[in-house]
Amino acid sequence: MKKLNKNILIIIVSVLVVILVVLIVVLNPFGKKLSQEEELKKKIETMGKEFYEELYYKQVENSGEEKNTILKKFETIGIKIDLGTLARYKGEDSEEILKEFVNKKTNKSCDKDKTQAIIYPQSPYNKESYKIEVNLVCGFESEKKQEKTKTPEKTDEAKKENQDKQ
């Protein structure tokens, strides 16, 4: 009888743990929502990853030259792929892809030539050994400058001091 109770207790605890894990994954109370800038950077990074692994690396691999020699040249300078090229790469409607890359605050489209995924192949130069940096030119830079140059609101004490001086 005690063994049966232990088994039931183990089953109940297991079910509760599974439910808890599902709730955490679905509700994700610990995750934070990405800003639009971070979302666009992730999209460019994903597009760059696909471009490198599915097209560029395969072409280098099949070029007949020493793959490592070719990729080593780009280890420090990087392979720069602009947004326009990334949008055309999949053969899908590139105009639709480019419409996603608009700063919602300023309604400014990302510069399709200056917005880039920069891929840095890394030793041992296999398909997944690389780093990606993203250069996003969508007006977010000017927003940050404006935020830094804004004068802070005067506190009540500062306002009172100004009134006393007058």
Short mmCIF file of C-alpha atoms in Angstrom, two decimals:
data_model
loop_
_atom_site.label_atom_id
_atom_site.label_comp_id
_atom_site.label_asym_id
_atom_site.label_seq_id
_atom_site.Cartn_x
_atom_site.Cartn_y
_atom_site.Cartn_z
CA MET A 1 0.00 0.00 0.00
CA LYS A 2 2.83 2.45 0.85
CA LYS A 3 4.55 1.64 -2.45
CA LEU A 4 1.35 2.48 -4.32
CA ASN A 5 1.05 5.80 -2.46
CA LYS A 6 4.67 6.66 -3.33
CA ASN A 7 4.04 5.92 -7.01
CA ILE A 8 0.92 8.08 -7.02
CA LEU A 9 2.82 10.88 -5.29
CA ILE A 10 5.64 10.66 -7.87
CA ILE A 11 3.09 10.79 -10.72
CA ILE A 12 1.32 13.81 -9.23
CA VAL A 13 4.59 15.68 -8.66
CA SER A 14 5.74 14.85 -12.21
CA VAL A 15 2.49 16.13 -13.70
CA LEU A 16 2.74 19.34 -11.67
CA VAL A 17 6.34 19.88 -12.79
CA VAL A 18 5.33 19.39 -16.44
CA ILE A 19 2.44 21.85 -16.04
CA LEU A 20 4.75 24.38 -14.39
CA VAL A 21 7.32 24.08 -17.20
CA VAL A 22 4.60 24.50 -19.85
CA LEU A 23 3.26 27.59 -18.09
CA ILE A 24 6.71 29.13 -17.84
CA VAL A 25 7.40 28.50 -21.52
CA VAL A 26 4.01 29.77 -22.69
CA LEU A 27 3.72 32.79 -20.42
CA ASN A 28 7.47 33.51 -20.23
CA PRO A 29 7.22 35.89 -17.30
CA PHE A 30 10.99 36.27 -17.13
CA GLY A 31 11.56 37.25 -20.76
CA LYS A 32 11.56 40.84 -21.84
CA LYS A 33 10.12 42.14 -25.05
CA LEU A 34 12.76 43.13 -27.57
CA SER A 35 12.82 46.68 -28.87
CA GLN A 36 12.16 47.15 -32.56
CA GLU A 37 15.86 47.86 -33.09
CA GLU A 38 16.81 44.54 -31.44
CA GLU A 39 14.15 42.68 -33.47
CA LEU A 40 15.48 44.10 -36.74
CA LYS A 41 19.05 43.24 -35.75
CA LYS A 42 17.98 39.65 -35.06
CA LYS A 43 16.25 39.47 -38.47
CA ILE A 44 19.36 40.75 -40.26
CA GLU A 45 21.51 38.31 -38.28
CA THR A 46 19.24 35.39 -39.23
CA MET A 47 19.23 36.46 -42.88
CA GLY A 48 23.04 36.75 -42.82
CA LYS A 49 23.35 33.31 -41.23
CA GLU A 50 21.17 31.75 -43.94
CA PHE A 51 23.05 33.59 -46.70
CA TYR A 52 26.45 32.46 -45.40
CA GLU A 53 25.57 28.84 -44.63
CA GLU A 54 23.28 28.12 -47.58
CA LEU A 55 24.97 30.09 -50.35
CA TYR A 56 28.34 31.65 -49.63
CA TYR A 57 29.95 28.75 -47.77
CA LYS A 58 28.72 26.22 -50.34
CA GLN A 59 30.18 28.29 -53.18
CA VAL A 60 33.55 28.59 -51.42
CA GLU A 61 33.49 24.88 -50.63
CA ASN A 62 32.83 24.00 -54.28
CA SER A 63 35.20 26.59 -55.78
CA GLY A 64 38.08 24.13 -56.07
CA GLU A 65 40.41 26.49 -54.17
CA GLU A 66 41.50 25.88 -50.61
CA LYS A 67 38.44 26.84 -48.56
CA ASN A 68 40.45 27.73 -45.45
CA THR A 69 42.72 30.10 -47.41
CA ILE A 70 39.75 31.97 -48.87
CA LEU A 71 37.85 32.26 -45.59
CA LYS A 72 40.95 33.21 -43.59
CA LYS A 73 41.25 36.38 -45.72
CA PHE A 74 37.90 37.54 -44.34
CA GLU A 75 38.54 36.61 -40.70
CA THR A 76 39.37 40.21 -39.74
CA ILE A 77 37.78 42.33 -42.49
CA GLY A 78 34.54 40.38 -42.71
CA ILE A 79 32.18 39.61 -45.53
CA LYS A 80 29.71 42.49 -45.83
CA ILE A 81 26.26 41.67 -47.19
CA ASP A 82 23.85 44.58 -47.45
CA LEU A 83 20.12 44.44 -46.75
CA GLY A 84 19.25 44.70 -50.44
CA THR A 85 21.28 41.59 -51.25
CA LEU A 86 19.93 39.71 -48.23
CA ALA A 87 16.36 40.57 -49.28
CA ARG A 88 16.95 39.29 -52.84
CA TYR A 89 18.84 36.17 -51.78
CA LYS A 90 15.89 33.90 -51.06
CA GLY A 91 14.20 34.71 -54.36
CA GLU A 92 11.10 35.79 -52.47
CA ASP A 93 9.49 39.19 -52.90
CA SER A 94 12.35 41.41 -51.81
CA GLU A 95 10.11 44.50 -51.66
CA GLU A 96 7.94 42.79 -49.03
CA ILE A 97 11.02 41.90 -46.99
CA LEU A 98 12.31 45.48 -47.21
CA LYS A 99 8.94 46.82 -45.98
CA GLU A 100 9.61 45.09 -42.64
CA PHE A 101 12.74 47.20 -42.18
CA VAL A 102 11.14 50.52 -41.25
CA ASN A 103 11.69 52.40 -38.00
CA LYS A 104 8.15 52.60 -36.59
CA LYS A 105 8.87 55.71 -34.52
CA THR A 106 10.26 57.82 -37.36
CA ASN A 107 8.67 55.93 -40.27
CA LYS A 108 12.17 55.91 -41.82
CA SER A 109 13.13 52.94 -44.00
CA CYS A 110 16.39 51.24 -43.24
CA ASP A 111 19.16 52.13 -45.69
CA LYS A 112 19.35 49.00 -47.83
CA ASP A 113 23.00 49.64 -48.75
CA LYS A 114 24.38 50.63 -45.33
CA THR A 115 22.33 48.17 -43.28
CA GLN A 116 24.50 45.05 -43.33
CA ALA A 117 25.32 41.70 -41.87
CA ILE A 118 29.10 41.46 -41.51
CA ILE A 119 30.28 37.86 -41.30
CA TYR A 120 33.67 36.99 -39.83
CA PRO A 121 34.70 33.38 -40.62
CA GLN A 122 36.51 31.73 -37.70
CA SER A 123 38.96 28.86 -37.53
CA PRO A 124 38.45 25.88 -38.24
CA TYR A 125 36.44 27.51 -41.07
CA ASN A 126 33.57 25.08 -41.14
CA LYS A 127 29.98 25.93 -42.02
CA GLU A 128 29.03 27.12 -38.53
CA SER A 129 32.29 28.71 -37.37
CA TYR A 130 31.77 32.44 -37.83
CA LYS A 131 30.63 35.56 -36.00
CA ILE A 132 28.07 38.03 -37.29
CA GLU A 133 27.91 41.73 -36.56
CA VAL A 134 24.97 43.84 -37.68
CA ASN A 135 25.18 47.40 -38.92
CA LEU A 136 21.62 48.75 -38.72
CA VAL A 137 20.97 52.16 -40.33
CA CYS A 138 17.31 52.91 -39.72
CA GLY A 139 17.28 56.17 -37.80
CA PHE A 140 17.70 54.59 -34.38
CA GLU A 141 21.05 56.35 -34.09
CA SER A 142 19.46 59.82 -34.23
CA GLU A 143 16.85 58.77 -31.65
CA LYS A 144 19.63 57.83 -29.23
CA LYS A 145 21.41 61.15 -29.83
CA GLN A 146 18.19 63.04 -29.12
CA GLU A 147 17.68 61.12 -25.89
CA LYS A 148 21.20 61.97 -24.74
CA THR A 149 20.90 65.69 -25.54
CA LYS A 150 17.50 66.20 -23.94
CA THR A 151 17.69 68.47 -20.92
CA PRO A 152 16.25 66.83 -17.85
CA GLU A 153 13.14 68.31 -16.30
CA LYS A 154 13.94 70.66 -13.48
CA THR A 155 13.20 69.32 -10.06
CA ASP A 156 10.92 71.19 -7.71
CA GLU A 157 13.97 72.33 -5.74
CA ALA A 158 15.65 73.77 -8.83
CA LYS A 159 12.45 75.56 -9.83
CA LYS A 160 12.16 77.02 -6.32
CA GLU A 161 15.79 78.20 -6.43
CA ASN A 162 15.17 79.95 -9.74
CA GLN A 163 12.11 81.71 -8.32
CA ASP A 164 14.08 82.82 -5.24
CA LYS A 165 16.82 84.30 -7.45
CA GLN A 166 14.32 86.38 -9.41
#
